[in-house]
Coordinates of C-alpha atoms in Angstrom, one line a residue:
Chain A
M1 CA 0.0 0.0 0.0
T2 CA 1.4 3.4 -1.0
L3 CA 1.3 6.4 1.2
L4 CA -1.4 7.9 -1.0
S5 CA -3.5 4.8 -0.9
F6 CA -3.2 4.9 2.9
A7 CA -4.2 8.6 2.9
R8 CA -7.1 8.1 0.7
G9 CA -8.3 4.9 2.3
P10 CA -7.8 3.7 6.0
G11 CA -6.2 7.1 6.9
M12 CA -9.3 9.0 5.6
Q13 CA -11.8 6.6 7.3
V14 CA -10.1 6.7 10.8
A15 CA -9.7 10.5 10.6
T16 CA -13.4 10.9 9.6
L17 CA -14.7 8.6 12.5
I18 CA -12.5 10.3 15.1
L19 CA -13.7 13.8 13.8
I20 CA -17.4 12.7 14.0
A21 CA -17.1 10.9 17.3
G22 CA -15.0 13.8 18.8
M23 CA -17.4 16.5 17.6
F24 CA -20.4 14.8 19.0
W25 CA -18.6 14.0 22.3
R26 CA -17.7 17.6 22.8
L27 CA -21.0 19.0 21.6
S28 CA -23.2 16.5 23.7
G29 CA -20.9 17.2 26.7
I30 CA -21.4 20.8 26.6
L31 CA -25.2 20.7 25.9
L32 CA -25.8 18.3 28.7
L33 CA -23.9 20.2 31.4
R34 CA -25.8 21.8 34.2
R35 CA -26.4 25.6 33.9
R36 CA -27.1 28.1 36.5
V37 CA -30.4 28.9 37.5
A38 CA -31.6 32.5 36.5
H39 CA -33.4 33.6 39.7
A40 CA -34.4 37.1 38.3
A41 CA -37.5 37.4 36.0
A42 CA -36.6 37.6 32.3
R43 CA -36.7 41.1 31.0
N44 CA -37.6 40.2 27.5
P45 CA -39.9 37.6 26.0
F46 CA -38.3 34.4 24.4
A47 CA -38.5 35.6 20.9
V48 CA -36.6 38.8 21.7
R49 CA -34.0 36.9 23.6
L50 CA -33.5 34.6 20.5
L51 CA -33.1 37.7 18.4
G52 CA -30.6 39.0 20.8
G53 CA -28.6 35.9 20.5
A54 CA -28.6 36.1 16.7
V55 CA -27.7 39.6 16.7
T56 CA -24.8 39.2 19.0
I57 CA -23.2 36.6 16.7
F58 CA -22.7 39.6 14.2
T59 CA -22.1 42.5 16.7
R60 CA -19.4 40.6 18.4
A61 CA -17.7 39.8 15.2
I62 CA -16.2 43.2 15.1
P63 CA -14.5 44.8 18.3
R64 CA -15.7 48.1 19.8
R65 CA -13.9 51.1 18.6
T66 CA -12.3 51.5 21.9
F67 CA -10.4 48.3 21.5
W68 CA -9.2 48.9 17.8
P69 CA -5.7 50.3 18.5
R70 CA -4.9 47.3 20.8
V71 CA -6.5 44.5 18.9
G72 CA -7.0 45.8 15.4
A73 CA -3.9 44.1 13.9
G74 CA -4.9 40.8 15.2
V75 CA -8.6 41.2 14.1
V76 CA -7.6 42.2 10.5
L77 CA -5.0 39.3 10.3
N78 CA -7.6 36.8 11.7
Y79 CA -10.2 38.1 9.2
V80 CA -7.7 37.8 6.3
F81 CA -6.7 34.3 7.3
H82 CA -10.4 33.2 7.9
I83 CA -11.7 34.7 4.6
G84 CA -8.7 33.3 2.7
L85 CA -9.2 29.9 4.1
F86 CA -12.9 30.0 3.2
I87 CA -12.1 30.8 -0.4
V88 CA -9.6 28.0 -0.7
L89 CA -11.8 25.6 1.1
F90 CA -15.0 26.2 -0.7
G91 CA -13.7 27.7 -4.0
G92 CA -11.0 25.0 -4.9
A93 CA -12.1 22.5 -7.6
P94 CA -10.8 19.4 -5.6
H95 CA -12.4 20.5 -2.4
I96 CA -15.8 21.0 -4.0
L97 CA -15.4 17.6 -5.7
I98 CA -15.0 16.0 -2.1
I99 CA -18.0 17.8 -0.9
H100 CA -19.9 16.7 -3.9
E101 CA -18.8 13.2 -3.3
I102 CA -20.0 13.3 0.3
F103 CA -23.2 15.4 0.3
G104 CA -24.1 15.5 -3.4
V105 CA -24.0 19.3 -3.7
A106 CA -21.6 21.2 -5.8
W107 CA -21.1 24.8 -7.1
P108 CA -18.9 26.4 -9.7
D109 CA -15.2 26.5 -8.7
L110 CA -12.7 29.4 -8.9
P111 CA -9.8 29.4 -11.2
K112 CA -6.6 27.8 -9.8
G113 CA -4.8 31.1 -9.9
V114 CA -7.3 32.7 -7.6
I115 CA -7.0 29.8 -5.1
V116 CA -3.2 29.9 -5.3
V117 CA -3.2 33.7 -4.5
A118 CA -5.8 33.1 -1.7
S119 CA -3.7 30.3 -0.2
G120 CA -0.6 32.5 -0.2
I121 CA -2.4 35.4 1.5
T122 CA -3.9 32.9 4.1
L123 CA -0.5 31.5 4.7
A124 CA 1.1 34.8 5.2
A125 CA -1.6 35.9 7.6
L126 CA -1.3 32.7 9.5
I127 CA 2.6 33.3 9.9
L128 CA 2.1 36.9 10.9
L129 CA -0.4 35.8 13.5
L130 CA 2.2 33.4 14.9
V131 CA 4.9 36.2 15.0
R132 CA 2.4 38.5 16.8
R133 CA 1.6 35.7 19.3
L134 CA 5.3 35.2 19.8
C135 CA 6.0 38.9 20.1
H136 CA 3.1 40.1 22.2
P137 CA 3.9 39.7 25.9
V138 CA 0.4 39.1 27.0
L139 CA -0.5 36.8 24.2
K140 CA 2.7 34.9 24.6
M141 CA 1.9 34.5 28.3
L142 CA -1.6 33.3 27.6
S143 CA -0.5 30.8 24.9
K144 CA -0.5 27.2 25.7
P145 CA 0.9 24.1 23.7
D146 CA -2.8 23.8 22.3
D147 CA -2.3 27.1 20.6
Y148 CA 0.9 26.3 18.9
I149 CA -0.3 22.7 18.0
S150 CA -3.5 24.1 16.5
W151 CA -1.5 26.6 14.4
L152 CA 0.8 23.9 13.1
I153 CA -2.1 21.6 12.3
V154 CA -3.9 24.5 10.3
F155 CA -0.5 25.6 8.7
M156 CA 0.4 22.2 7.2
P157 CA -2.7 21.6 4.9
I158 CA -2.4 25.2 3.5
F159 CA 1.3 24.8 3.0
T160 CA 1.1 21.4 1.6
G161 CA -1.8 22.6 -0.6
I162 CA 0.4 25.4 -2.0
L163 CA 3.3 22.8 -2.8
L164 CA 0.7 20.5 -4.5
S165 CA -0.5 23.3 -6.7
G166 CA 3.0 24.1 -7.8
E167 CA 4.0 20.3 -8.1
T168 CA 7.7 21.3 -7.9
V169 CA 9.4 20.0 -4.7
A170 CA 8.0 16.4 -5.3
G171 CA 5.8 14.3 -7.5
Y172 CA 1.9 14.9 -7.5
G173 CA 1.2 11.7 -5.8
A174 CA 3.6 12.3 -2.8
L175 CA 2.3 15.9 -2.4
L176 CA -1.2 14.9 -2.6
A177 CA -0.6 12.2 0.0
W178 CA 1.1 14.7 2.3
H179 CA -1.7 17.2 1.8
I180 CA -4.5 14.7 2.6
L181 CA -2.5 13.3 5.7
S182 CA -2.1 16.9 7.0
I183 CA -5.9 17.3 6.6
E184 CA -6.5 14.1 8.4
A185 CA -4.2 15.3 11.2
L186 CA -6.4 18.5 11.3
M187 CA -9.5 16.3 11.3
I188 CA -8.3 14.2 14.3
W189 CA -7.0 17.2 16.3
L190 CA -10.0 19.5 15.7
P191 CA -12.5 18.2 18.4
F192 CA -9.9 18.1 21.1
G193 CA -8.1 21.4 20.8
K194 CA -9.0 25.1 20.3
L195 CA -9.9 24.5 16.7
M196 CA -13.3 23.2 18.0
H197 CA -14.3 26.9 17.8
V198 CA -15.3 26.1 14.4
A199 CA -18.4 24.6 15.9
L200 CA -18.7 26.5 19.1
V201 CA -17.8 30.3 18.1
F202 CA -21.2 31.1 16.8
A203 CA -23.1 29.1 19.6
G204 CA -21.0 30.7 22.2
R205 CA -21.8 34.2 21.0
G206 CA -25.4 33.4 20.5
M207 CA -25.7 32.1 24.1
L208 CA -24.0 35.2 25.4
G209 CA -26.4 37.4 23.5
Y210 CA -29.3 35.4 24.5
N211 CA -28.4 35.8 28.3
F212 CA -27.7 39.5 27.8
S213 CA -31.2 40.0 26.2
R214 CA -32.8 38.1 29.0
K215 CA -31.2 40.4 31.6
G216 CA -32.2 43.4 29.5
A217 CA -28.6 44.3 28.4
A218 CA -27.7 45.8 25.0
T219 CA -26.5 43.1 22.5
Chain B
M1 CA 19.7 -14.1 -40.7
A2 CA 23.0 -15.8 -40.1
V3 CA 23.8 -16.5 -36.6
D4 CA 27.0 -14.4 -36.7
E5 CA 25.5 -11.6 -38.7
T6 CA 25.8 -8.3 -37.0
L7 CA 23.0 -5.7 -36.8
G8 CA 24.8 -3.4 -39.3
E9 CA 25.1 -6.2 -41.8
M10 CA 21.4 -7.2 -41.4
L11 CA 20.2 -3.6 -41.9
A12 CA 22.4 -3.1 -44.9
R13 CA 21.1 -6.3 -46.3
R14 CA 17.5 -5.0 -45.8
G15 CA 18.3 -1.7 -47.5
F16 CA 18.9 0.5 -44.7
S17 CA 21.8 3.0 -44.9
R18 CA 24.3 3.8 -42.3
R19 CA 22.8 7.3 -42.3
G20 CA 19.4 5.6 -41.4
L21 CA 21.0 3.8 -38.5
L22 CA 22.6 7.1 -37.2
K23 CA 19.1 8.7 -37.5
F24 CA 17.6 5.9 -35.4
A25 CA 20.4 6.1 -32.9
I26 CA 19.7 9.8 -32.5
V27 CA 16.0 9.2 -32.0
M28 CA 16.7 6.4 -29.4
T29 CA 19.2 8.4 -27.4
S30 CA 16.7 11.2 -27.3
S31 CA 14.0 8.7 -26.2
L32 CA 16.3 7.2 -23.6
A33 CA 17.2 10.8 -22.4
L34 CA 20.9 10.2 -23.1
P35 CA 23.3 13.0 -24.1
P36 CA 23.3 13.7 -27.8
G37 CA 26.9 12.8 -28.1
M38 CA 25.9 9.2 -27.2
A39 CA 24.1 8.7 -30.5
A40 CA 27.3 8.0 -32.5
A41 CA 28.6 5.5 -30.0
M42 CA 25.2 3.9 -29.9
A43 CA 25.1 3.6 -33.8
E44 CA 28.6 2.1 -33.7
N45 CA 27.8 -0.5 -31.1
L46 CA 24.6 -1.4 -32.6
A47 CA 26.2 -1.9 -36.0
A48 CA 28.7 -4.2 -34.5
A49 CA 26.3 -5.9 -32.2
R50 CA 25.3 -9.6 -32.6
R51 CA 22.1 -11.3 -32.0
Q52 CA 20.9 -11.1 -28.3
S53 CA 19.2 -14.3 -27.1
V54 CA 15.8 -13.6 -25.5
I55 CA 13.7 -16.3 -23.7
W56 CA 10.2 -15.3 -23.3
L57 CA 8.0 -17.0 -20.7
S58 CA 4.2 -16.4 -20.5
F59 CA 2.7 -16.8 -17.1
Q60 CA -0.6 -15.8 -15.9
E61 CA -1.4 -13.3 -18.6
C62 CA -3.9 -12.4 -21.4
T63 CA -1.4 -12.2 -24.2
G64 CA -2.3 -8.5 -24.6
C65 CA 1.3 -7.6 -23.9
L66 CA 2.6 -9.8 -26.6
E67 CA -0.1 -8.6 -29.0
T68 CA 0.8 -4.9 -28.6
L69 CA 4.4 -5.6 -29.2
L70 CA 3.6 -7.4 -32.4
R71 CA 1.2 -4.8 -33.6
T72 CA 4.0 -2.4 -35.1
S73 CA 2.4 -1.5 -38.4
S74 CA 5.5 0.0 -40.1
P75 CA 8.8 -1.6 -40.8
T76 CA 10.9 0.7 -38.8
I77 CA 14.3 -0.2 -37.4
A78 CA 12.7 -0.4 -34.0
A79 CA 10.5 -3.2 -35.4
L80 CA 13.7 -4.8 -37.0
I81 CA 15.2 -4.8 -33.5
F82 CA 12.7 -7.4 -32.7
D83 CA 13.8 -9.3 -35.8
F84 CA 17.4 -8.8 -34.7
I85 CA 17.0 -10.4 -31.3
S86 CA 17.1 -14.1 -31.2
L87 CA 13.6 -15.0 -29.6
D88 CA 14.7 -18.5 -28.7
Y89 CA 11.4 -19.4 -26.9
Q90 CA 8.0 -17.9 -26.9
E91 CA 5.1 -20.4 -26.8
A92 CA 2.5 -18.3 -28.6
L93 CA 4.8 -17.5 -31.7
M94 CA 6.9 -20.6 -32.0
A95 CA 6.1 -23.4 -34.4
A96 CA 7.2 -26.1 -32.1
S97 CA 4.9 -27.3 -29.3
G98 CA 4.8 -30.0 -26.6
S99 CA 8.0 -31.9 -25.8
A100 CA 9.7 -30.3 -28.9
A101 CA 9.2 -26.7 -27.4
E102 CA 10.4 -27.8 -24.0
L103 CA 13.6 -29.3 -25.8
T104 CA 14.1 -25.9 -27.5
L105 CA 13.8 -24.0 -24.3
R106 CA 16.4 -26.1 -22.5
Q107 CA 18.7 -26.0 -25.6
A108 CA 18.4 -22.1 -25.8
V109 CA 19.2 -21.9 -22.0
A110 CA 22.2 -24.1 -22.2
A111 CA 23.6 -22.4 -25.4
N112 CA 23.3 -18.8 -23.8
K113 CA 23.8 -19.6 -20.2
G114 CA 24.5 -16.3 -18.3
K115 CA 23.9 -14.2 -21.4
Y116 CA 20.1 -14.5 -22.3
L117 CA 17.5 -11.9 -21.4
L118 CA 14.6 -13.7 -19.6
A119 CA 11.4 -11.8 -20.7
I120 CA 8.4 -12.5 -18.6
D121 CA 4.8 -11.5 -19.2
G122 CA 2.1 -12.3 -16.8
S123 CA 2.0 -12.5 -13.0
V124 CA 3.4 -15.4 -11.1
P125 CA 0.8 -17.3 -9.0
V126 CA 2.4 -18.7 -5.8
A127 CA -0.6 -19.9 -3.9
D128 CA -1.0 -23.6 -3.1
G129 CA 2.5 -24.2 -4.8
G130 CA 1.7 -22.3 -7.9
V131 CA -0.8 -24.8 -9.2
Y132 CA -2.9 -22.2 -10.8
S133 CA -0.8 -21.7 -13.8
L134 CA 1.3 -24.6 -15.3
T135 CA 3.3 -24.9 -18.6
G136 CA 4.1 -28.5 -19.4
G137 CA 3.0 -29.5 -16.0
K138 CA 5.4 -27.2 -14.4
A139 CA 4.4 -24.3 -12.2
N140 CA 5.3 -20.8 -13.3
V141 CA 7.1 -20.0 -10.2
S142 CA 9.2 -23.1 -10.6
M143 CA 10.1 -22.1 -14.1
L144 CA 11.1 -18.7 -13.0
Q145 CA 13.3 -20.0 -10.3
E146 CA 14.9 -22.4 -12.7
F147 CA 15.6 -20.1 -15.6
A148 CA 16.3 -16.9 -13.8
P149 CA 19.7 -17.7 -12.2
D150 CA 21.3 -18.2 -15.7
A151 CA 19.8 -15.0 -17.2
A152 CA 21.9 -11.9 -17.7
A153 CA 18.8 -9.8 -16.7
I154 CA 15.0 -10.1 -16.5
L155 CA 12.5 -8.0 -18.3
A156 CA 9.2 -7.9 -16.5
I157 CA 6.8 -6.9 -19.4
G158 CA 3.6 -5.6 -18.4
T159 CA 2.0 -4.6 -15.1
C160 CA 1.1 -8.3 -14.4
A161 CA 4.8 -9.4 -14.5
A162 CA 5.9 -6.2 -12.9
Y163 CA 3.6 -5.8 -9.9
G164 CA 1.1 -8.7 -10.2
G165 CA -1.4 -6.6 -12.1
I166 CA -5.1 -7.7 -12.7
P167 CA -4.5 -11.3 -11.3
K168 CA -3.4 -9.8 -8.1
A169 CA -6.6 -7.7 -7.7
F170 CA -8.7 -8.4 -4.6
P171 CA -9.3 -11.2 -3.6
N172 CA -6.3 -12.6 -5.5
P173 CA -7.2 -16.2 -5.2
T174 CA -4.1 -17.4 -7.1
G175 CA -1.6 -15.4 -4.9
A176 CA -0.4 -13.6 -7.9
V177 CA 2.7 -11.6 -7.5
G178 CA 5.2 -9.7 -9.7
V179 CA 8.6 -11.2 -10.8
E180 CA 10.5 -9.0 -8.3
D181 CA 8.6 -10.7 -5.5
V182 CA 10.0 -14.0 -6.4
I183 CA 13.4 -13.2 -7.7
S184 CA 15.6 -10.8 -5.8
D185 CA 19.2 -11.6 -7.0
K186 CA 19.0 -10.6 -10.6
P187 CA 18.9 -7.3 -12.4
I188 CA 15.2 -6.7 -13.2
V189 CA 13.6 -4.1 -15.4
N190 CA 10.0 -3.5 -14.9
I191 CA 8.2 -2.3 -18.1
P192 CA 4.6 -1.9 -16.7
G193 CA 1.5 -1.0 -18.6
C194 CA -1.6 -2.8 -19.5
P195 CA -0.3 -3.2 -22.1
P196 CA 3.2 -1.8 -22.1
I197 CA 4.3 0.6 -24.8
P198 CA 6.2 -1.2 -27.4
E199 CA 8.7 1.6 -28.0
V200 CA 9.7 1.3 -24.4
L201 CA 10.7 -2.4 -24.8
S202 CA 12.5 -1.7 -28.0
G203 CA 14.3 1.3 -26.3
V204 CA 15.4 -1.0 -23.4
L205 CA 16.6 -3.7 -25.8
V206 CA 18.5 -1.2 -27.9
Y207 CA 20.2 0.1 -24.8
F208 CA 21.1 -3.3 -23.6
V209 CA 22.4 -4.4 -27.1
S210 CA 24.3 -1.1 -27.6
F211 CA 25.9 -0.7 -24.1
G212 CA 25.7 -4.3 -22.7
R213 CA 23.9 -3.1 -19.5
L214 CA 20.5 -2.0 -18.5
P215 CA 19.3 1.6 -18.6
D216 CA 19.0 3.8 -15.4
L217 CA 15.9 2.7 -13.4
D218 CA 13.7 4.3 -10.9
E219 CA 12.8 3.2 -7.4
R220 CA 10.3 0.7 -9.0
K221 CA 12.9 -0.6 -11.4
R222 CA 11.3 1.1 -14.4
P223 CA 13.4 2.7 -17.2
L224 CA 13.8 6.3 -15.9
A225 CA 13.8 7.7 -19.4
Y226 CA 10.3 6.5 -20.0
F227 CA 8.7 6.5 -16.4
G228 CA 10.5 9.5 -15.0
T229 CA 7.5 11.9 -15.3
T230 CA 3.8 11.5 -15.0
I231 CA 1.2 11.3 -17.7
H232 CA -0.2 14.6 -16.2
D233 CA 3.3 16.5 -16.6
Q234 CA 3.2 15.6 -20.3
C235 CA -0.5 15.7 -21.0
Y236 CA -1.6 18.2 -23.7
R237 CA -4.7 18.9 -21.4
R238 CA -2.4 20.2 -18.7
P239 CA -3.1 23.8 -19.3
F240 CA -6.7 23.3 -18.7
Y241 CA -5.9 21.7 -15.3
D242 CA -3.8 24.7 -14.5
Q243 CA -6.7 27.1 -15.6
G244 CA -9.1 25.1 -13.6
K245 CA -11.2 24.0 -16.6
F246 CA -12.5 20.5 -16.0
A247 CA -15.0 18.3 -17.9
K248 CA -17.8 17.4 -15.5
S249 CA -19.1 14.5 -17.5
F250 CA -18.1 12.6 -20.7
D251 CA -20.6 14.4 -23.0
D252 CA -20.6 18.0 -21.6
E253 CA -19.4 21.2 -23.1
G254 CA -16.0 20.8 -21.2
A255 CA -15.4 17.4 -22.6
R256 CA -16.2 18.6 -26.2
Q257 CA -13.7 21.5 -25.7
G258 CA -11.1 19.1 -24.5
W259 CA -10.8 20.2 -21.0
C260 CA -8.9 18.3 -18.2
L261 CA -10.5 15.0 -17.2
F262 CA -9.3 15.1 -13.6
E263 CA -12.7 15.4 -12.1
L264 CA -13.8 12.4 -14.1
G265 CA -11.2 10.2 -12.4
C266 CA -8.1 10.6 -14.6
K267 CA -5.2 9.2 -12.9
G268 CA -2.6 10.9 -15.0
P269 CA -1.2 12.9 -12.0
T270 CA -0.1 9.8 -10.1
T271 CA 0.7 7.6 -13.2
H272 CA 4.3 7.3 -14.4
N273 CA 4.4 6.3 -18.1
A274 CA 5.3 7.7 -21.4
C275 CA 1.8 7.4 -23.1
A276 CA 1.4 11.2 -23.4
S277 CA 4.7 11.6 -25.3
L278 CA 5.1 8.3 -27.3
K279 CA 1.4 7.6 -27.7
W280 CA -0.1 4.5 -29.2
N281 CA -0.7 3.1 -32.6
D282 CA 2.4 4.7 -34.1
G283 CA 1.9 8.0 -32.4
V284 CA -1.8 8.4 -33.3
S285 CA -3.3 8.9 -29.9
F286 CA -3.4 7.9 -26.2
P287 CA -6.4 7.3 -23.9
I288 CA -6.8 10.9 -22.6
E289 CA -6.5 12.2 -26.3
S290 CA -9.3 9.7 -27.1
G291 CA -11.5 11.4 -24.3
H292 CA -11.1 9.0 -21.5
G293 CA -9.1 9.5 -18.2
C294 CA -5.9 7.6 -17.6
L295 CA -6.7 4.5 -15.5
G296 CA -3.1 4.4 -14.1
C297 CA -2.6 0.9 -15.6
S298 CA 1.3 1.1 -15.2
E299 CA 1.1 1.6 -11.5
P300 CA 1.0 -1.1 -8.8
D301 CA -2.5 -2.3 -7.6
F302 CA -4.2 0.0 -10.2
W303 CA -7.1 -2.3 -10.4
D304 CA -7.8 -2.0 -6.6
Q305 CA -7.4 1.7 -6.3
D306 CA -9.6 3.5 -3.7
G307 CA -12.8 4.8 -5.3
G308 CA -12.3 3.2 -8.7
F309 CA -11.6 4.5 -12.2
Y310 CA -14.1 7.2 -12.1
T311 CA -13.4 8.8 -8.8
S312 CA -11.1 11.8 -8.8
L313 CA -7.8 11.7 -7.1
A314 CA -9.2 14.5 -4.8
G315 CA -11.6 12.1 -3.1
G316 CA -10.9 9.2 -0.8
K317 CA -12.8 6.4 0.7
G318 CA -14.7 7.7 3.7
P319 CA -16.2 5.5 6.3
G320 CA -19.8 5.3 5.0
W321 CA -22.9 6.7 6.7
R322 CA -23.5 3.6 8.9
D323 CA -20.1 3.8 10.4
A324 CA -20.4 7.6 10.7
G325 CA -23.7 7.0 12.6
I326 CA -22.0 4.6 15.0
A327 CA -19.2 7.0 15.6
A328 CA -21.7 9.7 16.3
A329 CA -23.6 7.6 18.8
V330 CA -20.3 6.7 20.5
G331 CA -19.4 10.4 20.6
I332 CA -22.9 11.3 22.1
T333 CA -22.6 8.5 24.7
G334 CA -19.2 9.6 25.8
G335 CA -20.1 13.3 26.0
A336 CA -23.3 12.5 27.9
A337 CA -21.4 10.2 30.4
A338 CA -18.9 13.1 30.8
A339 CA -21.6 15.7 31.4
F340 CA -23.5 13.6 33.9
G341 CA -20.3 12.8 35.6
A342 CA -19.7 16.6 35.9
R343 CA -23.1 17.1 37.2
H344 CA -22.6 14.7 40.1
K345 CA -19.5 16.6 41.0
T346 CA -21.5 19.8 41.1
T347 CA -22.7 20.6 44.6
R348 CA -23.6 24.3 44.2
P349 CA -27.3 24.8 45.2
D350 CA -28.0 27.5 42.5
V351 CA -27.3 25.0 39.7
E352 CA -29.9 22.9 38.1
T353 CA -30.7 21.1 34.8
P354 CA -31.9 23.3 32.0
E355 CA -35.6 23.8 31.7

């Protein structure tokens, strides 16, 4: 069995099963936890609370003006990285093919040149975010191994994807194998580290907004 | 052709000039990725070369490899190379049969001990003592083990001989393997393909006859000159791949425009062969040019590749919805157990279960 056969076969199967089990483990574990009882009467009806939760998902997506000088660079870099990753993930022809194979839905792909440029910008933003993390005293102090592992786990698929698009440092088969294996590493790590924010970030913000709305606070 | 006749004499007798031999040598050096200066030396060596004994054993095969090598339609020097070699034993081509054929084989081996090239097409079945393919009551694996030690080198012709090929496909009831899985102490050249490209075999033969040794091989023992790059790297549709223009089905506008067949399962990016440059039927076409993706027939285990011929390389073999459901159930169970465990640890009076 070649490395590519392993990556496309047993590796893909194991990584997918771990991803699914891990995601459901984390989500059910959080959803079934006890929550504090709110003794005060709700200030808003249920529908308004729900709306407050939904609104907060968007309002919390941009920091308040007061904080911009301190967090602006990080926010911009993070947005560049996430938007770039979104373009690469959902605009690249091979990625759409996989989605089509699994879920049966597809959409027009972007030209390879656009994907390569987006990948490059995404990778540059990711590297700058690491530099910022290492240079910023507070961020550095707050960083744990999880942060660095998660960074590396995200870095590798983008890096190997760029190598794959160029097909220069090795053959297509070897590069494709490394690209798929790096994605499988990401799939395995995702539920157990900070990358789980993929599933929790919007739910967390929504819950926060819901609680604020219940208390009558601005969302 | 007289036994002691050289190739130069034979070509002259058939009307080929020395200039023709030089042109052929230039083409072959180019084909073999040799420096241009080697052409003159190759021509000299070829002209002085004498007949090379080749003993061809057919094992678990379909005769497609032999057929393609015989289907050279024009009398080129490359075709004459096959006339020039002394094909001392080939069951499908020789007039003799039965015990007479067996005697011919033994005489050829004895007369060319240590000098003959042993050509094998077809896989070697090794299960149950190799009883699944016999010649004259003798198992293929036994024949290979008997005749390999006295060969100068072994040519494994076709994917079956090189890697086991289709007979090795799951569930492989005959225990089919490639030649290199049985013989490990002889120089082996794998010329895979289903079937292999005739010009590759003639190139290897020309090199061996010219220089008395085998050409440079890659890690899978394939001639580097022909298998050094992928179909994808040489494909005329490659610009469409780079532009992201893919045919979505075999009869859509993209297919009619000749766009890349990657999404239709083409294995060109992972297949090493010279189809896109040498082509087939005297350079007429090759599968991708005819509108079908590459099957990867010259790669090991090509018949069992994940997803099959029409699944793109981008995809893989996922676990299936049933296994995914089981994984989800395991995850939910684990998460619920962890959550309820945490509940029991909680003693705060202001905490209760959600409404």
